[in-house]
């Protein structure tokens, strides 16, 4: 990890904190290294550095490495054994090289990402002439006057369009997303909401009440746990709709639909904190979708997903876009950028 070692770890981005934790483990040179999606939320450079560091330590110490991963391409030529777990047991256990065609088909049908998986289709873009909902001009974001800040961002957020915020870890993508969503005040620059988004209120998004945000600006945090407030998945999905005063019939119908679309129906009565990482991510997206905000801001919306749940998530977001909602997604998922986004805004230091 190449960075400023004098800074408190609380000031680092999520991606950098993950790299620091991994470095702490590798420095101990253990005999067994267990990694659970170690490259989630990392930029492409960071992903390569993590793979290189793990391989270097493994070769130097002869350690055994076990990696739990959905996106297997990074580790495929490093692995000597692949074990694929299914709902009813082990689907495959063997060498990653020369998997029989029938086994590949079985794994693909089960939602397993395989190297060079090309099953995902392009999601068509919306029509031209999109309406502006938010405009950011020379927007600089940060958590406090002492914290690192983002690079200036000038960006239109338009109805029916998906914008991907990309760039290296620590560039300020999450801070920018939180500022666009009205949860952080701008450090400098401006955010202007259109008349159609204001619709009965006034001022900058950061000054809006939480009730005003519900149908205008929705935010999905990088860490799903940070936004859960109830004790069951079903209740979590209904919180925003209750706040809007919807009827029980409307709420139940919409929650039931979301549970099915998000693959969470069997966990409706489970506590959100007992879900897997990927399930928590889908639930967090669902809680934002429930109130159908005109602008949906997502921080790493696709992490922790297998191929099937990834496709379901993209299809659901495509429907939201087709209804003339805007989506801003902070992401390192290159496939999501390629298949889903209309505009990629790469944040880089000058």
Short mmCIF file of N, CA and C in Angstrom, two decimals, residues 97-256:
data_model
loop_
_atom_site.label_atom_id
_atom_site.label_comp_id
_atom_site.label_asym_id
_atom_site.label_seq_id
_atom_site.Cartn_x
_atom_site.Cartn_y
_atom_site.Cartn_z
N UNK A 97 -8.70 -25.49 -15.08
CA UNK A 97 -8.32 -25.62 -16.49
C UNK A 97 -9.00 -26.83 -17.11
N UNK A 98 -9.59 -26.61 -18.26
CA UNK A 98 -10.21 -27.70 -18.99
C UNK A 98 -11.52 -28.18 -18.41
N UNK A 99 -12.36 -27.26 -17.91
CA UNK A 99 -13.67 -27.64 -17.39
C UNK A 99 -14.53 -28.13 -18.55
N UNK A 100 -15.13 -29.30 -18.45
CA UNK A 100 -15.98 -29.81 -19.54
C UNK A 100 -17.12 -28.86 -19.87
N UNK A 101 -17.54 -28.87 -21.13
CA UNK A 101 -18.57 -27.94 -21.60
C UNK A 101 -19.87 -28.09 -20.81
N UNK A 102 -20.25 -29.36 -20.52
CA UNK A 102 -21.50 -29.56 -19.80
C UNK A 102 -21.44 -29.02 -18.38
N UNK A 103 -20.24 -29.08 -17.76
CA UNK A 103 -20.06 -28.52 -16.43
C UNK A 103 -20.15 -26.99 -16.50
N UNK A 104 -19.54 -26.39 -17.53
CA UNK A 104 -19.60 -24.94 -17.70
C UNK A 104 -21.04 -24.47 -17.84
N UNK A 105 -21.85 -25.24 -18.57
CA UNK A 105 -23.26 -24.87 -18.73
C UNK A 105 -24.00 -24.95 -17.40
N UNK A 106 -23.70 -25.98 -16.62
CA UNK A 106 -24.33 -26.12 -15.31
C UNK A 106 -23.97 -24.95 -14.39
N UNK A 107 -22.68 -24.59 -14.39
CA UNK A 107 -22.22 -23.49 -13.55
C UNK A 107 -22.84 -22.17 -14.00
N UNK A 108 -22.90 -21.96 -15.30
CA UNK A 108 -23.48 -20.73 -15.83
C UNK A 108 -24.95 -20.62 -15.45
N UNK A 109 -25.69 -21.72 -15.54
CA UNK A 109 -27.11 -21.73 -15.18
C UNK A 109 -27.31 -21.44 -13.70
N UNK A 110 -26.31 -21.79 -12.88
CA UNK A 110 -26.40 -21.56 -11.44
C UNK A 110 -26.01 -20.14 -11.05
N UNK A 111 -25.59 -19.33 -12.03
CA UNK A 111 -25.24 -17.95 -11.74
C UNK A 111 -23.77 -17.72 -11.47
N UNK A 112 -22.94 -18.70 -11.81
CA UNK A 112 -21.50 -18.57 -11.57
C UNK A 112 -20.87 -17.75 -12.69
N UNK A 113 -20.10 -16.72 -12.30
CA UNK A 113 -19.32 -15.97 -13.29
C UNK A 113 -18.16 -16.83 -13.74
N UNK A 114 -18.03 -17.04 -15.02
CA UNK A 114 -16.88 -17.75 -15.56
C UNK A 114 -16.03 -16.77 -16.36
N UNK A 115 -14.72 -17.04 -16.51
CA UNK A 115 -13.88 -16.12 -17.29
C UNK A 115 -14.46 -15.88 -18.68
N UNK A 116 -14.44 -14.61 -19.10
CA UNK A 116 -14.94 -14.21 -20.43
C UNK A 116 -16.42 -14.53 -20.59
N UNK A 117 -17.17 -14.45 -19.49
CA UNK A 117 -18.61 -14.69 -19.56
C UNK A 117 -19.25 -13.57 -20.37
N UNK A 118 -19.89 -13.92 -21.47
CA UNK A 118 -20.44 -12.92 -22.38
C UNK A 118 -21.96 -12.98 -22.45
N UNK A 119 -22.59 -13.56 -21.41
CA UNK A 119 -24.04 -13.76 -21.47
C UNK A 119 -24.81 -12.45 -21.31
N UNK A 120 -24.21 -11.44 -20.63
CA UNK A 120 -24.95 -10.24 -20.29
C UNK A 120 -25.11 -9.36 -21.53
N UNK A 121 -26.34 -8.96 -21.81
CA UNK A 121 -26.61 -8.17 -23.00
C UNK A 121 -26.58 -6.68 -22.67
N UNK A 122 -26.33 -5.88 -23.68
CA UNK A 122 -26.34 -4.44 -23.52
C UNK A 122 -27.74 -3.96 -23.20
N UNK A 123 -27.85 -3.06 -22.23
CA UNK A 123 -29.15 -2.46 -21.91
C UNK A 123 -29.25 -1.16 -22.69
N UNK A 124 -30.23 -1.08 -23.56
CA UNK A 124 -30.32 0.06 -24.48
C UNK A 124 -30.49 1.37 -23.75
N UNK A 125 -29.93 2.42 -24.34
CA UNK A 125 -29.98 3.74 -23.74
C UNK A 125 -31.34 4.37 -23.99
N UNK A 126 -31.65 5.38 -23.21
CA UNK A 126 -32.91 6.09 -23.38
C UNK A 126 -32.82 7.11 -24.52
N UNK A 127 -33.96 7.70 -24.84
CA UNK A 127 -34.02 8.63 -25.97
C UNK A 127 -33.29 9.92 -25.67
N UNK A 128 -33.00 10.67 -26.73
CA UNK A 128 -32.33 11.96 -26.57
C UNK A 128 -33.32 12.98 -25.99
N UNK A 129 -32.80 14.15 -25.66
CA UNK A 129 -33.65 15.22 -25.16
C UNK A 129 -33.99 15.07 -23.69
N UNK A 130 -33.09 14.51 -22.88
CA UNK A 130 -33.36 14.28 -21.47
C UNK A 130 -33.47 15.60 -20.72
N UNK A 131 -34.30 15.60 -19.69
CA UNK A 131 -34.54 16.79 -18.88
C UNK A 131 -33.53 16.85 -17.75
N UNK A 132 -32.94 18.03 -17.53
CA UNK A 132 -32.01 18.21 -16.41
C UNK A 132 -32.78 18.14 -15.09
N UNK A 133 -32.25 17.40 -14.14
CA UNK A 133 -32.81 17.35 -12.80
C UNK A 133 -31.89 18.01 -11.79
N UNK A 134 -30.59 17.75 -11.90
CA UNK A 134 -29.57 18.37 -11.05
C UNK A 134 -28.43 18.86 -11.92
N UNK A 135 -27.80 19.93 -11.51
CA UNK A 135 -26.59 20.42 -12.20
C UNK A 135 -25.53 20.72 -11.15
N UNK A 136 -24.39 20.03 -11.26
CA UNK A 136 -23.26 20.31 -10.38
C UNK A 136 -22.24 21.12 -11.16
N UNK A 137 -21.77 22.21 -10.57
CA UNK A 137 -20.79 23.08 -11.22
C UNK A 137 -19.59 23.29 -10.30
N UNK A 138 -18.43 22.84 -10.75
CA UNK A 138 -17.19 22.97 -9.98
C UNK A 138 -17.40 22.49 -8.54
N UNK A 139 -18.13 21.40 -8.39
CA UNK A 139 -18.49 20.88 -7.08
C UNK A 139 -17.30 20.17 -6.44
N UNK A 140 -16.92 20.61 -5.26
CA UNK A 140 -15.86 19.96 -4.48
C UNK A 140 -16.50 19.45 -3.19
N UNK A 141 -16.25 18.18 -2.87
CA UNK A 141 -16.91 17.53 -1.74
C UNK A 141 -15.90 17.03 -0.73
N UNK A 142 -16.31 16.92 0.51
CA UNK A 142 -15.47 16.39 1.57
C UNK A 142 -16.26 16.27 2.85
N UNK A 143 -15.72 15.55 3.83
CA UNK A 143 -16.45 15.30 5.07
C UNK A 143 -16.24 16.37 6.13
N UNK A 144 -15.12 17.06 6.06
CA UNK A 144 -14.85 18.17 6.98
C UNK A 144 -13.73 19.00 6.38
N UNK A 145 -13.45 20.12 7.02
CA UNK A 145 -12.40 20.99 6.50
C UNK A 145 -11.02 20.34 6.58
N UNK A 146 -10.87 19.33 7.44
CA UNK A 146 -9.58 18.67 7.60
C UNK A 146 -9.44 17.42 6.74
N UNK A 147 -10.56 16.95 6.16
CA UNK A 147 -10.52 15.70 5.40
C UNK A 147 -10.12 15.96 3.96
N UNK A 148 -9.56 14.96 3.29
CA UNK A 148 -9.28 15.08 1.86
C UNK A 148 -10.58 15.36 1.12
N UNK A 149 -10.48 16.10 0.04
CA UNK A 149 -11.67 16.48 -0.72
C UNK A 149 -11.56 15.94 -2.13
N UNK A 150 -12.69 15.96 -2.82
CA UNK A 150 -12.73 15.46 -4.18
C UNK A 150 -12.15 16.49 -5.14
N UNK A 151 -11.91 16.03 -6.35
CA UNK A 151 -11.58 16.95 -7.42
C UNK A 151 -12.86 17.67 -7.83
N UNK A 152 -12.78 18.87 -8.45
CA UNK A 152 -13.99 19.58 -8.87
C UNK A 152 -14.77 18.79 -9.93
N UNK A 153 -16.07 18.75 -9.77
CA UNK A 153 -16.95 18.00 -10.67
C UNK A 153 -17.98 18.94 -11.27
N UNK A 154 -18.07 18.95 -12.59
CA UNK A 154 -19.14 19.67 -13.29
C UNK A 154 -19.92 18.64 -14.09
N UNK A 155 -21.19 18.48 -13.72
CA UNK A 155 -21.91 17.32 -14.24
C UNK A 155 -23.41 17.60 -14.28
N UNK A 156 -24.06 17.36 -15.44
CA UNK A 156 -25.53 17.38 -15.48
C UNK A 156 -26.09 16.00 -15.13
N UNK A 157 -27.13 15.99 -14.33
CA UNK A 157 -27.84 14.75 -14.01
C UNK A 157 -29.20 14.85 -14.68
N UNK A 158 -29.45 13.96 -15.64
CA UNK A 158 -30.62 14.09 -16.50
C UNK A 158 -31.58 12.93 -16.35
N UNK A 159 -32.85 13.21 -16.51
CA UNK A 159 -33.89 12.17 -16.43
C UNK A 159 -33.67 11.13 -17.52
N UNK A 160 -33.82 9.87 -17.14
CA UNK A 160 -33.67 8.81 -18.12
C UNK A 160 -32.25 8.49 -18.51
N UNK A 161 -31.29 8.93 -17.72
CA UNK A 161 -29.87 8.67 -18.02
C UNK A 161 -29.17 8.06 -16.81
N UNK A 162 -28.18 7.24 -17.08
CA UNK A 162 -27.33 6.66 -16.03
C UNK A 162 -25.93 7.24 -16.17
N UNK A 163 -25.45 7.84 -15.09
CA UNK A 163 -24.10 8.41 -15.04
C UNK A 163 -23.25 7.54 -14.12
N UNK A 164 -22.09 7.12 -14.60
CA UNK A 164 -21.15 6.37 -13.77
C UNK A 164 -20.03 7.30 -13.33
N UNK A 165 -19.83 7.40 -12.01
CA UNK A 165 -18.68 8.12 -11.46
C UNK A 165 -17.57 7.10 -11.24
N UNK A 166 -16.49 7.24 -11.98
CA UNK A 166 -15.38 6.30 -11.87
C UNK A 166 -14.10 7.05 -11.50
N UNK A 167 -13.07 6.30 -11.17
CA UNK A 167 -11.79 6.90 -10.81
C UNK A 167 -11.13 6.11 -9.71
N UNK A 168 -9.88 6.44 -9.39
CA UNK A 168 -9.12 5.67 -8.40
C UNK A 168 -9.67 5.83 -7.00
N UNK A 169 -9.36 4.86 -6.13
CA UNK A 169 -9.74 4.97 -4.72
C UNK A 169 -9.15 6.24 -4.12
N UNK A 170 -9.96 6.92 -3.30
CA UNK A 170 -9.49 8.11 -2.61
C UNK A 170 -9.66 9.39 -3.39
N UNK A 171 -10.24 9.34 -4.58
CA UNK A 171 -10.40 10.53 -5.41
C UNK A 171 -11.59 11.38 -4.96
N UNK A 172 -12.49 10.79 -4.16
CA UNK A 172 -13.63 11.55 -3.65
C UNK A 172 -14.96 11.17 -4.27
N UNK A 173 -15.07 9.97 -4.83
CA UNK A 173 -16.32 9.57 -5.50
C UNK A 173 -17.47 9.46 -4.50
N UNK A 174 -17.21 8.80 -3.35
CA UNK A 174 -18.27 8.62 -2.37
C UNK A 174 -18.70 9.96 -1.79
N UNK A 175 -17.75 10.83 -1.47
CA UNK A 175 -18.09 12.15 -0.95
C UNK A 175 -18.92 12.94 -1.96
N UNK A 176 -18.57 12.82 -3.24
CA UNK A 176 -19.33 13.51 -4.28
C UNK A 176 -20.75 12.96 -4.37
N UNK A 177 -20.89 11.64 -4.27
CA UNK A 177 -22.22 11.01 -4.31
C UNK A 177 -23.07 11.49 -3.14
N UNK A 178 -22.52 11.52 -1.95
CA UNK A 178 -23.26 11.96 -0.78
C UNK A 178 -23.67 13.43 -0.89
N UNK A 179 -22.82 14.22 -1.53
CA UNK A 179 -23.14 15.63 -1.73
C UNK A 179 -24.25 15.80 -2.76
N UNK A 180 -24.18 15.05 -3.85
CA UNK A 180 -25.24 15.10 -4.86
C UNK A 180 -26.58 14.66 -4.26
N UNK A 181 -26.53 13.73 -3.31
CA UNK A 181 -27.76 13.21 -2.69
C UNK A 181 -28.29 14.10 -1.58
N UNK A 182 -27.63 15.21 -1.31
CA UNK A 182 -28.11 16.14 -0.29
C UNK A 182 -27.75 15.77 1.12
N UNK A 183 -26.77 14.87 1.29
CA UNK A 183 -26.40 14.42 2.63
C UNK A 183 -25.12 15.07 3.15
N UNK A 184 -24.38 15.74 2.30
CA UNK A 184 -23.21 16.52 2.70
C UNK A 184 -23.29 17.90 2.05
N UNK A 185 -22.88 18.95 2.75
CA UNK A 185 -22.84 20.26 2.12
C UNK A 185 -21.64 20.36 1.18
N UNK A 186 -21.77 21.06 0.06
CA UNK A 186 -20.61 21.24 -0.82
C UNK A 186 -19.50 21.99 -0.10
N UNK A 187 -18.27 21.58 -0.35
CA UNK A 187 -17.13 22.35 0.16
C UNK A 187 -16.96 23.63 -0.64
N UNK A 188 -17.18 23.51 -1.93
CA UNK A 188 -17.21 24.68 -2.82
C UNK A 188 -17.97 24.27 -4.07
N UNK A 189 -18.28 25.25 -4.91
CA UNK A 189 -19.08 24.97 -6.08
C UNK A 189 -20.56 24.92 -5.73
N UNK A 190 -21.39 24.51 -6.68
CA UNK A 190 -22.83 24.54 -6.47
C UNK A 190 -23.52 23.28 -6.98
N UNK A 191 -24.68 23.02 -6.39
CA UNK A 191 -25.63 22.03 -6.92
C UNK A 191 -26.96 22.73 -7.07
N UNK A 192 -27.51 22.71 -8.26
CA UNK A 192 -28.80 23.34 -8.52
C UNK A 192 -29.81 22.27 -8.93
N UNK A 193 -30.98 22.34 -8.31
CA UNK A 193 -32.07 21.43 -8.66
C UNK A 193 -33.01 22.13 -9.63
N UNK A 194 -33.54 21.36 -10.58
CA UNK A 194 -34.47 21.92 -11.57
C UNK A 194 -35.82 22.21 -10.92
N UNK A 195 -36.63 22.99 -11.60
CA UNK A 195 -37.97 23.31 -11.09
C UNK A 195 -38.81 22.05 -10.93
N UNK A 196 -38.65 21.11 -11.88
CA UNK A 196 -39.45 19.89 -11.79
C UNK A 196 -39.04 19.04 -10.59
N UNK A 197 -37.77 19.08 -10.19
CA UNK A 197 -37.33 18.33 -9.02
C UNK A 197 -37.73 19.05 -7.73
N UNK A 198 -37.68 20.38 -7.75
CA UNK A 198 -38.06 21.15 -6.57
C UNK A 198 -39.55 20.97 -6.27
N UNK A 199 -40.40 21.28 -7.23
CA UNK A 199 -41.85 21.00 -7.15
C UNK A 199 -42.44 21.22 -5.76
N UNK A 200 -42.47 22.48 -5.33
CA UNK A 200 -43.10 22.79 -4.05
C UNK A 200 -42.14 23.06 -2.92
N UNK A 201 -40.84 22.84 -3.13
CA UNK A 201 -39.85 23.17 -2.12
C UNK A 201 -38.81 24.08 -2.76
N UNK A 202 -37.84 24.53 -1.98
CA UNK A 202 -36.82 25.43 -2.52
C UNK A 202 -35.50 25.17 -1.82
N UNK A 203 -34.47 25.81 -2.34
CA UNK A 203 -33.15 25.70 -1.73
C UNK A 203 -32.32 24.55 -2.28
N UNK A 204 -31.11 24.43 -1.74
CA UNK A 204 -30.20 23.38 -2.15
C UNK A 204 -30.60 22.06 -1.51
N UNK A 205 -30.29 20.93 -2.15
CA UNK A 205 -30.68 19.62 -1.60
C UNK A 205 -30.26 19.38 -0.17
N UNK A 206 -29.11 19.90 0.25
CA UNK A 206 -28.63 19.64 1.61
C UNK A 206 -29.54 20.27 2.65
N UNK A 207 -30.38 21.22 2.25
CA UNK A 207 -31.30 21.89 3.18
C UNK A 207 -32.70 21.28 3.18
N UNK A 208 -32.93 20.28 2.31
CA UNK A 208 -34.25 19.66 2.27
C UNK A 208 -34.46 18.76 3.47
N UNK A 209 -35.73 18.62 3.87
CA UNK A 209 -36.08 17.68 4.94
C UNK A 209 -35.97 16.25 4.40
N UNK A 210 -35.84 15.29 5.33
CA UNK A 210 -35.73 13.90 4.90
C UNK A 210 -36.96 13.46 4.12
N UNK A 211 -38.14 13.94 4.50
CA UNK A 211 -39.36 13.60 3.78
C UNK A 211 -39.33 14.14 2.35
N UNK A 212 -38.72 15.34 2.18
CA UNK A 212 -38.61 15.93 0.84
C UNK A 212 -37.66 15.12 -0.04
N UNK A 213 -36.66 14.52 0.59
CA UNK A 213 -35.69 13.74 -0.17
C UNK A 213 -36.28 12.43 -0.70
N UNK A 214 -37.24 11.87 0.01
CA UNK A 214 -37.72 10.52 -0.28
C UNK A 214 -38.07 10.29 -1.75
N UNK A 215 -38.82 11.21 -2.34
CA UNK A 215 -39.25 11.03 -3.73
C UNK A 215 -38.40 11.82 -4.71
N UNK A 216 -37.39 12.52 -4.21
CA UNK A 216 -36.55 13.35 -5.09
C UNK A 216 -35.14 12.79 -5.20
N UNK A 217 -34.50 12.50 -4.07
CA UNK A 217 -33.12 12.04 -4.07
C UNK A 217 -32.99 10.82 -3.16
N UNK A 218 -32.61 9.68 -3.72
CA UNK A 218 -32.39 8.48 -2.94
C UNK A 218 -30.92 8.12 -2.95
N UNK A 219 -30.40 7.64 -1.82
CA UNK A 219 -28.98 7.31 -1.70
C UNK A 219 -28.81 5.89 -1.20
N UNK A 220 -27.96 5.12 -1.86
CA UNK A 220 -27.56 3.79 -1.41
C UNK A 220 -26.10 3.88 -1.00
N UNK A 221 -25.82 3.68 0.29
CA UNK A 221 -24.48 3.86 0.82
C UNK A 221 -23.54 2.73 0.38
N UNK A 222 -22.25 3.02 0.46
CA UNK A 222 -21.25 2.01 0.11
C UNK A 222 -21.35 0.81 1.04
N UNK A 223 -21.58 1.04 2.33
CA UNK A 223 -21.77 -0.05 3.29
C UNK A 223 -23.26 -0.17 3.58
N UNK A 224 -23.91 -1.24 3.12
CA UNK A 224 -25.37 -1.36 3.27
C UNK A 224 -25.84 -1.23 4.71
N UNK A 225 -25.06 -1.75 5.66
CA UNK A 225 -25.48 -1.74 7.07
C UNK A 225 -25.75 -0.33 7.59
N UNK A 226 -25.13 0.67 6.97
CA UNK A 226 -25.26 2.03 7.45
C UNK A 226 -26.65 2.61 7.24
N UNK A 227 -27.50 1.93 6.44
CA UNK A 227 -28.82 2.50 6.19
C UNK A 227 -29.97 1.62 6.67
N UNK A 228 -29.67 0.50 7.34
CA UNK A 228 -30.73 -0.35 7.84
C UNK A 228 -31.23 0.16 9.20
N UNK A 229 -32.55 0.23 9.36
CA UNK A 229 -33.11 0.82 10.57
C UNK A 229 -34.19 -0.05 11.22
N UNK A 230 -34.54 -1.20 10.63
CA UNK A 230 -35.58 -2.06 11.21
C UNK A 230 -35.03 -3.47 11.45
N UNK A 231 -35.91 -4.35 11.95
CA UNK A 231 -35.46 -5.69 12.35
C UNK A 231 -35.81 -6.79 11.35
N UNK A 232 -36.51 -6.46 10.25
CA UNK A 232 -36.79 -7.47 9.23
C UNK A 232 -36.61 -6.87 7.84
N UNK A 233 -36.36 -7.74 6.88
CA UNK A 233 -36.19 -7.31 5.49
C UNK A 233 -37.47 -6.65 4.98
N UNK A 234 -38.62 -7.26 5.28
CA UNK A 234 -39.90 -6.71 4.82
C UNK A 234 -40.12 -5.30 5.36
N UNK A 235 -39.89 -5.11 6.64
CA UNK A 235 -40.07 -3.78 7.23
C UNK A 235 -39.10 -2.77 6.65
N UNK A 236 -37.88 -3.24 6.36
CA UNK A 236 -36.87 -2.33 5.80
C UNK A 236 -37.35 -1.76 4.47
N UNK A 237 -37.94 -2.59 3.64
CA UNK A 237 -38.42 -2.16 2.33
C UNK A 237 -39.62 -1.22 2.43
N UNK A 238 -40.34 -1.27 3.54
CA UNK A 238 -41.57 -0.50 3.67
C UNK A 238 -41.40 0.84 4.38
N UNK A 239 -40.24 1.10 4.97
CA UNK A 239 -40.04 2.29 5.79
C UNK A 239 -40.37 3.57 5.02
N UNK A 240 -39.77 3.72 3.83
CA UNK A 240 -39.99 4.94 3.07
C UNK A 240 -41.43 5.11 2.64
N UNK A 241 -42.08 4.01 2.27
CA UNK A 241 -43.48 4.11 1.83
C UNK A 241 -44.41 4.47 2.99
N UNK A 242 -44.10 3.97 4.18
CA UNK A 242 -44.88 4.38 5.36
C UNK A 242 -44.72 5.88 5.59
N UNK A 243 -43.51 6.39 5.44
CA UNK A 243 -43.27 7.81 5.64
C UNK A 243 -44.03 8.67 4.64
N UNK A 244 -44.28 8.12 3.45
CA UNK A 244 -45.03 8.84 2.43
C UNK A 244 -46.54 8.71 2.62
N UNK A 245 -46.96 7.91 3.60
CA UNK A 245 -48.38 7.78 3.88
C UNK A 245 -49.13 6.87 2.93
N UNK A 246 -48.45 5.94 2.30
CA UNK A 246 -49.13 5.01 1.39
C UNK A 246 -49.99 4.02 2.18
N UNK A 247 -51.01 3.49 1.52
CA UNK A 247 -51.90 2.54 2.17
C UNK A 247 -51.20 1.20 2.39
N UNK A 248 -51.72 0.43 3.35
CA UNK A 248 -51.14 -0.88 3.62
C UNK A 248 -51.21 -1.78 2.38
N UNK A 249 -52.28 -1.67 1.63
CA UNK A 249 -52.42 -2.48 0.42
C UNK A 249 -51.32 -2.13 -0.58
N UNK A 250 -51.08 -0.84 -0.81
CA UNK A 250 -50.03 -0.40 -1.73
C UNK A 250 -48.67 -0.87 -1.25
N UNK A 251 -48.43 -0.69 0.03
CA UNK A 251 -47.13 -1.06 0.59
C UNK A 251 -46.88 -2.56 0.45
N UNK A 252 -47.86 -3.36 0.83
CA UNK A 252 -47.68 -4.82 0.77
C UNK A 252 -47.45 -5.30 -0.65
N UNK A 253 -48.20 -4.73 -1.60
CA UNK A 253 -48.04 -5.14 -2.99
C UNK A 253 -46.67 -4.79 -3.52
N UNK A 254 -46.20 -3.57 -3.20
CA UNK A 254 -44.90 -3.15 -3.72
C UNK A 254 -43.76 -3.90 -3.03
N UNK A 255 -43.89 -4.14 -1.74
CA UNK A 255 -42.85 -4.89 -1.02
C UNK A 255 -42.77 -6.31 -1.54
N UNK A 256 -43.90 -6.95 -1.75
CA UNK A 256 -43.90 -8.32 -2.28
C UNK A 256 -43.20 -8.38 -3.63
#
